[in-house]
C-alpha atoms as a PDB file:
ATOM      1  CA  LEU A   1       0.000   0.000   0.000  1.00  0.00           C
ATOM      2  CA  ALA A   2       1.057   3.597  -0.624  1.00  0.00           C
ATOM      3  CA  THR A   3       2.750   4.987   2.488  1.00  0.00           C
ATOM      4  CA  PRO A   4       1.225   8.110   4.109  1.00  0.00           C
ATOM      5  CA  ASP A   5       3.272  10.801   5.829  1.00  0.00           C
ATOM      6  CA  GLU A   6       4.627  10.238   9.332  1.00  0.00           C
ATOM      7  CA  ASP A   7       2.206  12.918  10.603  1.00  0.00           C
ATOM      8  CA  VAL A   8      -0.794  10.815   9.580  1.00  0.00           C
ATOM      9  CA  THR A   9      -2.175   7.520  10.842  1.00  0.00           C
ATOM     10  CA  LEU A  10      -4.595   6.460   8.146  1.00  0.00           C
ATOM     11  CA  ASP A  11      -7.437   5.203  10.352  1.00  0.00           C
ATOM     12  CA  GLY A  12     -10.253   7.646   9.617  1.00  0.00           C
ATOM     13  CA  LYS A  13     -10.239   9.184  13.112  1.00  0.00           C
ATOM     14  CA  LEU A  14      -9.033  12.732  12.205  1.00  0.00           C
ATOM     15  CA  ASP A  15      -7.100  13.224  15.433  1.00  0.00           C
ATOM     16  CA  GLU A  16      -3.962  14.413  13.639  1.00  0.00           C
ATOM     17  CA  LYS A  17      -2.660  17.916  14.313  1.00  0.00           C
ATOM     18  CA  VAL A  18      -2.281  18.551  10.559  1.00  0.00           C
ATOM     19  CA  TYR A  19      -6.081  18.562  10.222  1.00  0.00           C
ATOM     20  CA  GLN A  20      -6.909  20.403  13.423  1.00  0.00           C
ATOM     21  CA  ASP A  21      -4.614  23.315  12.604  1.00  0.00           C
ATOM     22  CA  ASN A  22      -6.082  23.903   9.116  1.00  0.00           C
ATOM     23  CA  ASN A  23      -9.126  25.790   7.855  1.00  0.00           C
ATOM     24  CA  TRP A  24     -12.332  23.735   7.789  1.00  0.00           C
ATOM     25  CA  LEU A  25     -15.295  24.073   5.476  1.00  0.00           C
ATOM     26  CA  TYR A  26     -18.625  23.620   7.317  1.00  0.00           C
ATOM     27  CA  LEU A  27     -21.671  22.541   5.294  1.00  0.00           C
ATOM     28  CA  HIS A  28     -25.300  21.974   6.288  1.00  0.00           C
ATOM     29  CA  ASN A  29     -28.322  20.609   4.455  1.00  0.00           C
ATOM     30  CA  GLU A  30     -31.862  19.655   5.412  1.00  0.00           C
ATOM     31  CA  ASN A  31     -34.076  17.385   3.341  1.00  0.00           C
ATOM     32  CA  GLY A  32     -37.406  16.854   5.044  1.00  0.00           C
ATOM     33  CA  ALA A  33     -36.756  15.012   8.297  1.00  0.00           C
ATOM     34  CA  SER A  34     -33.163  14.259   7.300  1.00  0.00           C
ATOM     35  CA  THR A  35     -30.388  16.656   8.302  1.00  0.00           C
ATOM     36  CA  VAL A  36     -26.700  16.394   7.469  1.00  0.00           C
ATOM     37  CA  ASP A  37     -23.675  18.360   8.679  1.00  0.00           C
ATOM     38  CA  VAL A  38     -20.387  17.965   6.825  1.00  0.00           C
ATOM     39  CA  ALA A  39     -17.028  19.445   7.793  1.00  0.00           C
ATOM     40  CA  ALA A  40     -14.066  19.152   5.428  1.00  0.00           C
ATOM     41  CA  THR A  41     -10.427  20.176   5.287  1.00  0.00           C
ATOM     42  CA  SER A  42      -7.227  19.318   3.412  1.00  0.00           C
ATOM     43  CA  TRP A  43      -3.506  19.044   3.992  1.00  0.00           C
ATOM     44  CA  PHE A  44      -0.562  18.710   1.592  1.00  0.00           C
ATOM     45  CA  GLY A  45       2.180  16.461   2.940  1.00  0.00           C
ATOM     46  CA  LYS A  46       5.493  15.151   1.634  1.00  0.00           C
ATOM     47  CA  ASN A  47       3.943  11.966   0.268  1.00  0.00           C
ATOM     48  CA  GLY A  48       0.618  13.261  -0.979  1.00  0.00           C
ATOM     49  CA  LEU A  49      -2.488  15.354  -0.444  1.00  0.00           C
ATOM     50  CA  TYR A  50      -5.146  14.527   2.146  1.00  0.00           C
ATOM     51  CA  PHE A  51      -8.826  15.285   2.585  1.00  0.00           C
ATOM     52  CA  ALA A  52     -10.631  14.884   5.896  1.00  0.00           C
ATOM     53  CA  TYR A  53     -14.433  14.640   6.176  1.00  0.00           C
ATOM     54  CA  ASP A  54     -16.593  14.649   9.298  1.00  0.00           C
ATOM     55  CA  VAL A  55     -20.240  13.715   8.604  1.00  0.00           C
ATOM     56  CA  THR A  56     -23.173  13.631  11.043  1.00  0.00           C
ATOM     57  CA  GLU A  57     -26.698  12.676   9.963  1.00  0.00           C
ATOM     58  CA  THR A  58     -30.089  12.261  11.630  1.00  0.00           C
ATOM     59  CA  THR A  59     -30.768   8.985   9.791  1.00  0.00           C
ATOM     60  CA  PRO A  60     -28.803   5.692   9.907  1.00  0.00           C
ATOM     61  CA  ILE A  61     -25.910   5.104   7.489  1.00  0.00           C
ATOM     62  CA  TYR A  62     -26.550   2.424   4.855  1.00  0.00           C
ATOM     63  CA  VAL A  63     -24.082   0.855   2.408  1.00  0.00           C
ATOM     64  CA  ASN A  64     -25.029  -2.114   0.225  1.00  0.00           C
ATOM     65  CA  PRO A  65     -22.002  -3.434  -1.725  1.00  0.00           C
ATOM     66  CA  VAL A  66     -24.098  -5.058  -4.459  1.00  0.00           C
ATOM     67  CA  ARG A  67     -25.752  -1.833  -5.628  1.00  0.00           C
ATOM     68  CA  SER A  68     -24.269   1.250  -7.284  1.00  0.00           C
ATOM     69  CA  SER A  69     -22.225   3.648  -5.178  1.00  0.00           C
ATOM     70  CA  PHE A  70     -24.623   6.511  -5.932  1.00  0.00           C
ATOM     71  CA  MET A  71     -27.232   4.673  -3.818  1.00  0.00           C
ATOM     72  CA  ASN A  72     -24.990   4.366  -0.741  1.00  0.00           C
ATOM     73  CA  SER A  73     -24.246   6.791   2.080  1.00  0.00           C
ATOM     74  CA  GLY A  74     -21.012   8.685   1.519  1.00  0.00           C
ATOM     75  CA  ILE A  75     -19.276  11.555  -0.233  1.00  0.00           C
ATOM     76  CA  GLU A  76     -19.271  11.864  -4.010  1.00  0.00           C
ATOM     77  CA  MET A  77     -16.344  14.215  -4.429  1.00  0.00           C
ATOM     78  CA  TYR A  78     -15.565  16.073  -7.649  1.00  0.00           C
ATOM     79  CA  LEU A  79     -11.927  17.092  -7.935  1.00  0.00           C
ATOM     80  CA  ALA A  80     -10.018  19.096 -10.542  1.00  0.00           C
ATOM     81  CA  MET A  81      -6.419  20.171 -10.824  1.00  0.00           C
ATOM     82  CA  PRO A  82      -5.182  23.811 -10.947  1.00  0.00           C
ATOM     83  CA  GLY A  83      -6.439  25.739 -13.955  1.00  0.00           C
ATOM     84  CA  VAL A  84      -9.231  23.328 -14.873  1.00  0.00           C
ATOM     85  CA  ALA A  85     -12.403  25.319 -15.553  1.00  0.00           C
ATOM     86  CA  SER A  86     -14.949  22.698 -16.586  1.00  0.00           C
ATOM     87  CA  MET A  87     -15.760  19.033 -16.229  1.00  0.00           C
ATOM     88  CA  ASN A  88     -14.911  18.436 -19.897  1.00  0.00           C
ATOM     89  CA  ASP A  89     -11.204  18.480 -18.983  1.00  0.00           C
ATOM     90  CA  GLU A  90      -9.531  15.084 -18.495  1.00  0.00           C
ATOM     91  CA  ASN A  91      -7.868  16.418 -15.353  1.00  0.00           C
ATOM     92  CA  SER A  92     -11.198  16.362 -13.519  1.00  0.00           C
ATOM     93  CA  PHE A  93     -12.360  13.402 -11.457  1.00  0.00           C
ATOM     94  CA  GLU A  94     -15.344  11.860  -9.728  1.00  0.00           C
ATOM     95  CA  ILE A  95     -14.301  10.121  -6.516  1.00  0.00           C
ATOM     96  CA  ASP A  96     -16.782   7.883  -4.699  1.00  0.00           C
ATOM     97  CA  LEU A  97     -16.035   7.682  -0.968  1.00  0.00           C
ATOM     98  CA  GLN A  98     -18.506   5.250   0.586  1.00  0.00           C
ATOM     99  CA  ALA A  99     -19.143   5.070   4.319  1.00  0.00           C
ATOM    100  CA  ASP A 100     -17.881   1.465   4.500  1.00  0.00           C
ATOM    101  CA  GLY A 101     -14.418   2.505   3.230  1.00  0.00           C
ATOM    102  CA  THR A 102     -14.944   1.587  -0.441  1.00  0.00           C
ATOM    103  CA  LEU A 103     -13.085   3.944  -2.802  1.00  0.00           C
ATOM    104  CA  THR A 104     -13.591   4.409  -6.545  1.00  0.00           C
ATOM    105  CA  MET A 105     -11.607   6.992  -8.521  1.00  0.00           C
ATOM    106  CA  LYS A 106     -12.823   7.928 -12.003  1.00  0.00           C
ATOM    107  CA  ARG A 107     -11.360  10.306 -14.567  1.00  0.00           C
ATOM    108  CA  ARG A 108     -13.319  12.392 -17.049  1.00  0.00           C
ATOM    109  CA  ASP A 109     -13.424  10.634 -20.402  1.00  0.00           C
ATOM    110  CA  GLY A 110     -15.510  12.378 -23.043  1.00  0.00           C
ATOM    111  CA  TYR A 111     -19.077  12.460 -21.699  1.00  0.00           C
ATOM    112  CA  GLY A 112     -18.448   9.955 -18.915  1.00  0.00           C
ATOM    113  CA  PHE A 113     -15.897   8.786 -16.380  1.00  0.00           C
ATOM    114  CA  THR A 114     -13.359   5.940 -16.548  1.00  0.00           C
ATOM    115  CA  ASP A 115     -12.013   4.026 -13.550  1.00  0.00           C
ATOM    116  CA  VAL A 116      -8.332   4.879 -12.982  1.00  0.00           C
ATOM    117  CA  ALA A 117      -7.305   2.315 -10.378  1.00  0.00           C
ATOM    118  CA  THR A 118      -3.674   1.176 -10.506  1.00  0.00           C
ATOM    119  CA  THR A 119      -1.200  -0.817  -8.409  1.00  0.00           C
ATOM    120  CA  HIS A 120      -1.569  -0.568  -4.629  1.00  0.00           C
ATOM    121  CA  ASP A 121       1.879   0.944  -4.047  1.00  0.00           C
ATOM    122  CA  ILE A 122       0.831   4.301  -5.561  1.00  0.00           C
ATOM    123  CA  MET A 123      -2.979   4.095  -5.504  1.00  0.00           C
ATOM    124  CA  ALA A 124      -5.116   6.493  -3.452  1.00  0.00           C
ATOM    125  CA  ARG A 125      -6.418   5.158  -0.122  1.00  0.00           C
ATOM    126  CA  LEU A 126      -9.494   5.744   2.038  1.00  0.00           C
ATOM    127  CA  ALA A 127      -9.990   5.088   5.763  1.00  0.00           C
ATOM    128  CA  VAL A 128     -13.330   5.457   7.567  1.00  0.00           C
ATOM    129  CA  ALA A 129     -14.399   5.461  11.216  1.00  0.00           C
ATOM    130  CA  THR A 130     -18.125   5.315  12.021  1.00  0.00           C
ATOM    131  CA  LYS A 131     -20.101   7.130  14.715  1.00  0.00           C
ATOM    132  CA  GLY A 132     -22.406   5.328  17.141  1.00  0.00           C
ATOM    133  CA  GLY A 133     -22.133   1.854  15.657  1.00  0.00           C
ATOM    134  CA  LYS A 134     -21.372  -0.149  12.542  1.00  0.00           C
ATOM    135  CA  VAL A 135     -22.623   0.790   9.083  1.00  0.00           C
ATOM    136  CA  ASN A 136     -26.153  -0.562   8.427  1.00  0.00           C
ATOM    137  CA  SER A 137     -27.100  -0.463  12.108  1.00  0.00           C
ATOM    138  CA  GLU A 138     -29.723   1.876  13.569  1.00  0.00           C
ATOM    139  CA  ASP A 139     -27.072   3.346  15.888  1.00  0.00           C
ATOM    140  CA  CYS A 140     -24.729   4.514  13.103  1.00  0.00           C
ATOM    141  CA  LYS A 141     -25.485   8.188  12.477  1.00  0.00           C
ATOM    142  CA  GLY A 142     -22.266   9.412  10.915  1.00  0.00           C
ATOM    143  CA  TYR A 143     -18.656   8.790   9.975  1.00  0.00           C
ATOM    144  CA  THR A 144     -15.250  10.407   9.562  1.00  0.00           C
ATOM    145  CA  MET A 145     -13.014   9.882   6.525  1.00  0.00           C
ATOM    146  CA  GLU A 146      -9.348  10.251   5.658  1.00  0.00           C
ATOM    147  CA  PHE A 147      -8.673  10.273   1.926  1.00  0.00           C
ATOM    148  CA  PHE A 148      -5.012  10.068   0.833  1.00  0.00           C
ATOM    149  CA  ILE A 149      -3.868  10.750  -2.760  1.00  0.00           C
ATOM    150  CA  PRO A 150      -0.132  10.044  -3.226  1.00  0.00           C
ATOM    151  CA  TRP A 151       1.820  12.497  -5.349  1.00  0.00           C
ATOM    152  CA  ASP A 152       3.179   9.453  -7.195  1.00  0.00           C
ATOM    153  CA  TYR A 153      -0.372   8.582  -8.197  1.00  0.00           C
ATOM    154  CA  LEU A 154      -0.958  12.055  -9.668  1.00  0.00           C
ATOM    155  CA  ASP A 155       2.319  11.746 -11.577  1.00  0.00           C
ATOM    156  CA  TYR A 156       1.159   8.347 -12.876  1.00  0.00           C
ATOM    157  CA  LEU A 157      -1.987  10.067 -14.176  1.00  0.00           C
ATOM    158  CA  GLY A 158       0.161  12.604 -16.036  1.00  0.00           C
ATOM    159  CA  ILE A 159      -0.556  15.452 -13.607  1.00  0.00           C
ATOM    160  CA  ASP A 160       2.202  17.820 -12.499  1.00  0.00           C
ATOM    161  CA  SER A 161       2.119  17.129  -8.741  1.00  0.00           C
ATOM    162  CA  ALA A 162       4.680  19.884  -8.048  1.00  0.00           C
ATOM    163  CA  LYS A 163       2.276  22.438  -9.555  1.00  0.00           C
ATOM    164  CA  VAL A 164      -0.571  21.128  -7.414  1.00  0.00           C
ATOM    165  CA  GLN A 165       1.524  21.468  -4.256  1.00  0.00           C
ATOM    166  CA  LYS A 166       2.259  25.128  -5.040  1.00  0.00           C
ATOM    167  CA  GLU A 167      -1.343  26.013  -5.873  1.00  0.00           C
ATOM    168  CA  TYR A 168      -4.690  24.453  -4.962  1.00  0.00           C
ATOM    169  CA  VAL A 169      -7.355  22.078  -6.233  1.00  0.00           C
ATOM    170  CA  HIS A 170     -11.028  22.614  -7.061  1.00  0.00           C
ATOM    171  CA  VAL A 171     -13.531  20.506  -5.102  1.00  0.00           C
ATOM    172  CA  ASP A 172     -17.285  19.986  -5.011  1.00  0.00           C
ATOM    173  CA  VAL A 173     -18.518  18.092  -1.980  1.00  0.00           C
ATOM    174  CA  ALA A 174     -21.614  16.128  -3.005  1.00  0.00           C
ATOM    175  CA  HIS A 175     -23.237  14.157  -0.201  1.00  0.00           C
ATOM    176  CA  ILE A 176     -25.422  11.050  -0.440  1.00  0.00           C
ATOM    177  CA  THR A 177     -27.930  10.072   2.240  1.00  0.00           C
ATOM    178  CA  SER A 178     -29.194   6.503   1.824  1.00  0.00           C
ATOM    179  CA  TYR A 179     -32.523   5.730   3.508  1.00  0.00           C
ATOM    180  CA  ASN A 180     -32.388   1.920   3.457  1.00  0.00           C
ATOM    181  CA  TYR A 181     -30.227  -1.089   2.634  1.00  0.00           C
ATOM    182  CA  ALA A 182     -32.008  -2.676  -0.298  1.00  0.00           C
ATOM    183  CA  GLY A 183     -33.539   0.213  -2.264  1.00  0.00           C
ATOM    184  CA  THR A 184     -32.443   0.974  -5.830  1.00  0.00           C
ATOM    185  CA  ASP A 185     -34.633   3.948  -6.797  1.00  0.00           C
ATOM    186  CA  PRO A 186     -32.464   7.122  -6.738  1.00  0.00           C
ATOM    187  CA  ASN A 187     -35.586   9.294  -6.453  1.00  0.00           C
ATOM    188  CA  VAL A 188     -36.944   7.527  -3.367  1.00  0.00           C
ATOM    189  CA  ASP A 189     -34.226   5.556  -1.581  1.00  0.00           C
ATOM    190  CA  ARG A 190     -31.534   8.211  -1.364  1.00  0.00           C
ATOM    191  CA  THR A 191     -30.849  11.954  -1.596  1.00  0.00           C
ATOM    192  CA  TRP A 192     -27.911  13.322  -3.614  1.00  0.00           C
ATOM    193  CA  HIS A 193     -26.920  16.877  -2.728  1.00  0.00           C
ATOM    194  CA  SER A 194     -24.211  19.067  -4.249  1.00  0.00           C
ATOM    195  CA  PHE A 195     -23.075  21.815  -1.896  1.00  0.00           C
ATOM    196  CA  VAL A 196     -21.645  24.022  -4.661  1.00  0.00           C
ATOM    197  CA  MET A 197     -24.972  23.800  -6.493  1.00  0.00           C
ATOM    198  CA  GLN A 198     -26.647  24.792  -3.216  1.00  0.00           C
ATOM    199  CA  ASN A 199     -24.627  28.001  -3.505  1.00  0.00           C
ATOM    200  CA  GLY A 200     -25.652  28.673  -7.097  1.00  0.00           C
ATOM    201  CA  VAL A 201     -22.597  27.182  -8.851  1.00  0.00           C
ATOM    202  CA  GLY A 202     -23.127  24.983 -11.915  1.00  0.00           C
ATOM    203  CA  TRP A 203     -22.380  21.276 -11.469  1.00  0.00           C
ATOM    204  CA  GLY A 204     -19.590  21.317 -14.084  1.00  0.00           C
ATOM    205  CA  ASP A 205     -18.227  24.799 -13.328  1.00  0.00           C
ATOM    206  CA  PHE A 206     -14.970  23.811 -11.650  1.00  0.00           C
ATOM    207  CA  ALA A 207     -13.574  27.343 -11.695  1.00  0.00           C
ATOM    208  CA  ASN A 208     -16.117  28.298  -9.014  1.00  0.00           C
ATOM    209  CA  TYR A 209     -15.844  25.173  -6.855  1.00  0.00           C
ATOM    210  CA  PHE A 210     -14.413  25.276  -3.339  1.00  0.00           C
ATOM    211  CA  GLY A 211     -10.646  25.781  -3.309  1.00  0.00           C
ATOM    212  CA  PHE A 212      -8.509  23.522  -1.078  1.00  0.00           C
ATOM    213  CA  ASN A 213      -4.761  23.800  -0.521  1.00  0.00           C
ATOM    214  CA  GLY A 214      -2.182  22.712   2.046  1.00  0.00           C
ATOM    215  CA  LYS A 215      -3.916  24.759   4.743  1.00  0.00           C
ATOM    216  CA  GLY A 216      -7.465  23.583   4.142  1.00  0.00           C
ATOM    217  CA  VAL A 217     -10.337  25.404   2.486  1.00  0.00           C
ATOM    218  CA  MET A 218      -9.394  28.775   1.015  1.00  0.00           C
ATOM    219  CA  GLY A 219     -11.046  32.163   1.548  1.00  0.00           C
ATOM    220  CA  THR A 220     -12.529  31.603   4.995  1.00  0.00           C
ATOM    221  CA  VAL A 221     -13.414  34.239   7.571  1.00  0.00           C
ATOM    222  CA  PRO A 222     -13.474  33.570  11.333  1.00  0.00           C
ATOM    223  CA  VAL A 223     -16.512  32.527  13.347  1.00  0.00           C
ATOM    224  CA  THR A 224     -15.627  33.842  16.792  1.00  0.00           C
ATOM    225  CA  TRP A 225     -17.247  32.325  19.875  1.00  0.00           C
ATOM    226  CA  VAL A 226     -17.171  34.706  22.840  1.00  0.00           C
ATOM    227  CA  ALA A 227     -16.733  32.605  25.962  1.00  0.00           C
ATOM    228  CA  GLY A 228     -19.002  33.220  28.942  1.00  0.00           C
ATOM    229  CA  GLU A 229     -20.420  31.575  32.022  1.00  0.00           C
ATOM    230  CA  HIS A 230     -22.883  28.670  31.969  1.00  0.00           C
ATOM    231  CA  TYR A 231     -23.024  28.030  28.207  1.00  0.00           C
ATOM    232  CA  SER A 232     -20.893  26.460  25.474  1.00  0.00           C
ATOM    233  CA  PHE A 233     -20.557  26.509  21.681  1.00  0.00           C
ATOM    234  CA  SER A 234     -20.227  23.829  19.017  1.00  0.00           C
ATOM    235  CA  GLY A 235     -20.133  23.892  15.227  1.00  0.00           C
ATOM    236  CA  ALA A 236     -18.342  26.102  12.728  1.00  0.00           C
ATOM    237  CA  LYS A 237     -15.245  28.100  13.652  1.00  0.00           C
ATOM    238  CA  THR A 238     -14.653  29.401  10.116  1.00  0.00           C
ATOM    239  CA  ALA A 239     -16.989  30.167   7.219  1.00  0.00           C
ATOM    240  CA  LEU A 240     -16.989  31.286   3.616  1.00  0.00           C
ATOM    241  CA  PRO A 241     -18.485  34.780   3.060  1.00  0.00           C
ATOM    242  CA  GLY A 242     -22.055  34.569   1.815  1.00  0.00           C
ATOM    243  CA  MET A 243     -22.439  30.915   2.828  1.00  0.00           C
ATOM    244  CA  ASN A 244     -24.696  29.678   5.579  1.00  0.00           C
ATOM    245  CA  THR A 245     -22.944  28.101   8.522  1.00  0.00           C
ATOM    246  CA  VAL A 246     -24.298  26.430  11.663  1.00  0.00           C
ATOM    247  CA  VAL A 247     -23.368  27.101  15.293  1.00  0.00           C
ATOM    248  CA  THR A 248     -25.131  25.660  18.354  1.00  0.00           C
ATOM    249  CA  VAL A 249     -25.230  27.404  21.751  1.00  0.00           C
ATOM    250  CA  THR A 250     -25.952  25.074  24.687  1.00  0.00           C
ATOM    251  CA  PRO A 251     -26.675  26.225  28.257  1.00  0.00           C
ATOM    252  CA  ASP A 252     -25.365  24.310  31.258  1.00  0.00           C
ATOM    253  CA  GLU A 253     -27.819  22.151  33.193  1.00  0.00           C
ATOM    254  CA  GLY A 254     -30.042  24.364  35.340  1.00  0.00           C
ATOM    255  CA  TYR A 255     -29.571  27.400  33.084  1.00  0.00           C
ATOM    256  CA  ALA A 256     -31.442  28.892  30.128  1.00  0.00           C
ATOM    257  CA  LEU A 257     -30.263  31.163  27.334  1.00  0.00           C
ATOM    258  CA  SER A 258     -31.637  34.690  27.670  1.00  0.00           C
ATOM    259  CA  SER A 259     -29.574  36.470  25.012  1.00  0.00           C
ATOM    260  CA  ILE A 260     -27.659  35.583  21.841  1.00  0.00           C
ATOM    261  CA  LEU A 261     -25.802  38.333  20.009  1.00  0.00           C
ATOM    262  CA  VAL A 262     -24.573  37.884  16.422  1.00  0.00           C
ATOM    263  CA  ASN A 263     -22.282  40.726  15.328  1.00  0.00           C
ATOM    264  CA  GLY A 264     -23.953  42.837  18.015  1.00  0.00           C
ATOM    265  CA  GLU A 265     -27.538  42.073  16.912  1.00  0.00           C
ATOM    266  CA  GLU A 266     -29.937  40.308  19.296  1.00  0.00           C
ATOM    267  CA  TYR A 267     -31.096  36.959  17.915  1.00  0.00           C
ATOM    268  CA  ILE A 268     -32.856  35.382  20.897  1.00  0.00           C
ATOM    269  CA  HIS A 269     -36.316  36.322  19.545  1.00  0.00           C
ATOM    270  CA  LYS A 270     -35.516  34.864  16.103  1.00  0.00           C
ATOM    271  CA  VAL A 271     -34.564  31.330  17.111  1.00  0.00           C
ATOM    272  CA  SER A 272     -36.253  28.080  18.080  1.00  0.00           C
ATOM    273  CA  TYR A 273     -35.073  26.066  21.057  1.00  0.00           C
ATOM    274  CA  ASN A 274     -33.986  22.434  20.777  1.00  0.00           C
ATOM    275  CA  GLU A 275     -35.320  19.858  23.248  1.00  0.00           C
ATOM    276  CA  ASP A 276     -32.264  20.249  25.479  1.00  0.00           C
ATOM    277  CA  GLY A 277     -32.658  24.026  25.663  1.00  0.00           C
ATOM    278  CA  SER A 278     -29.879  24.701  23.158  1.00  0.00           C
ATOM    279  CA  VAL A 279     -30.240  26.977  20.145  1.00  0.00           C
ATOM    280  CA  THR A 280     -28.964  26.144  16.655  1.00  0.00           C
ATOM    281  CA  LEU A 281     -28.089  29.177  14.558  1.00  0.00           C
ATOM    282  CA  ASN A 282     -28.018  28.947  10.745  1.00  0.00           C
ATOM    283  CA  LEU A 283     -26.151  32.117   9.810  1.00  0.00           C
ATOM    284  CA  LYS A 284     -24.864  33.672   6.610  1.00  0.00           C
ATOM    285  CA  ALA A 285     -21.271  34.822   7.072  1.00  0.00           C
ATOM    286  CA  THR A 286     -20.293  38.394   6.230  1.00  0.00           C
ATOM    287  CA  ASP A 287     -17.031  39.403   4.566  1.00  0.00           C
ATOM    288  CA  LYS A 288     -15.577  40.058   8.019  1.00  0.00           C
ATOM    289  CA  GLY A 289     -16.928  36.905   9.641  1.00  0.00           C
ATOM    290  CA  LEU A 290     -19.243  36.324  12.583  1.00  0.00           C
ATOM    291  CA  THR A 291     -18.930  37.062  16.287  1.00  0.00           C
ATOM    292  CA  ILE A 292     -21.365  35.256  18.585  1.00  0.00           C
ATOM    293  CA  SER A 293     -21.890  35.807  22.302  1.00  0.00           C
ATOM    294  CA  ALA A 294     -24.588  34.708  24.708  1.00  0.00           C
ATOM    295  CA  LYS A 295     -26.024  35.077  28.191  1.00  0.00           C
ATOM    296  CA  ALA A 296     -27.400  32.261  30.331  1.00  0.00           C
ATOM    297  CA  GLU A 297     -29.427  32.695  33.531  1.00  0.00           C
ATOM    298  CA  ALA A 298     -30.250  30.250  36.284  1.00  0.00           C
ATOM    299  CA  ILE A 299     -33.683  28.614  36.014  1.00  0.00           C
ATOM    300  CA  THR A 300     -35.815  29.303  39.082  1.00  0.00           C
ATOM    301  CA  PRO A 301     -39.191  27.793  40.032  1.00  0.00           C
END
């Protein structure tokens, strides 16, 4: 198997410092009763480039190996090299990252895609760790992925890996939610969602896809959480201007949120409370980012 960098243990757990220190892209989508949150980042190492995905869903994760990948839970990632503007270029790829660890890499070939697997010593690798339980169990509600593309593999494909390392790659993160194990109807048994299309970008318009380089997603602004007493934050810490991003504010036990300020504006009257008393904010980031603070007060009889 292709050897990853010393900084990375390819196990799907995303506990490496190289991911934590980089800029993350936070994505959110709701489809009826199904909700998905995806966080993604990248890192360029000595031996190759890496993508990390953290996926949480409200429905169980299903993967059936005897049906097509587009019916199974996972990430359908579209990747293009520097300078590629459209999907008609042979240096654009569809990469199927299934939640059971199955990887398929396909290169643009005319109006379709051709599998570009090669020998294991230079081939790309995928590692997955599930959340809550095993895939195809009711307890499995998410997964984390480490996707490793060796520079040697890009060179094998005729791509100038040195140029990639100096610049960045174009990426569309398309997510698949599968609703059952046996279904085969793409209109009923799964949902396919392209996050760049959610933002008004054409499916084949690589020039306007998300940019990822050695430091993660490019062009982010900060989401600043102002610490206080008796509440905590979770969710996005960076965002892309103009994109919606999700942050949750949770009060400590015995306390209730009485104020939430977003860039100085009071939001407490605009939100709905979750069952645990927390508030989930779906906010559009400004060019300067977002600053969120809160106030929590003790609950009295």
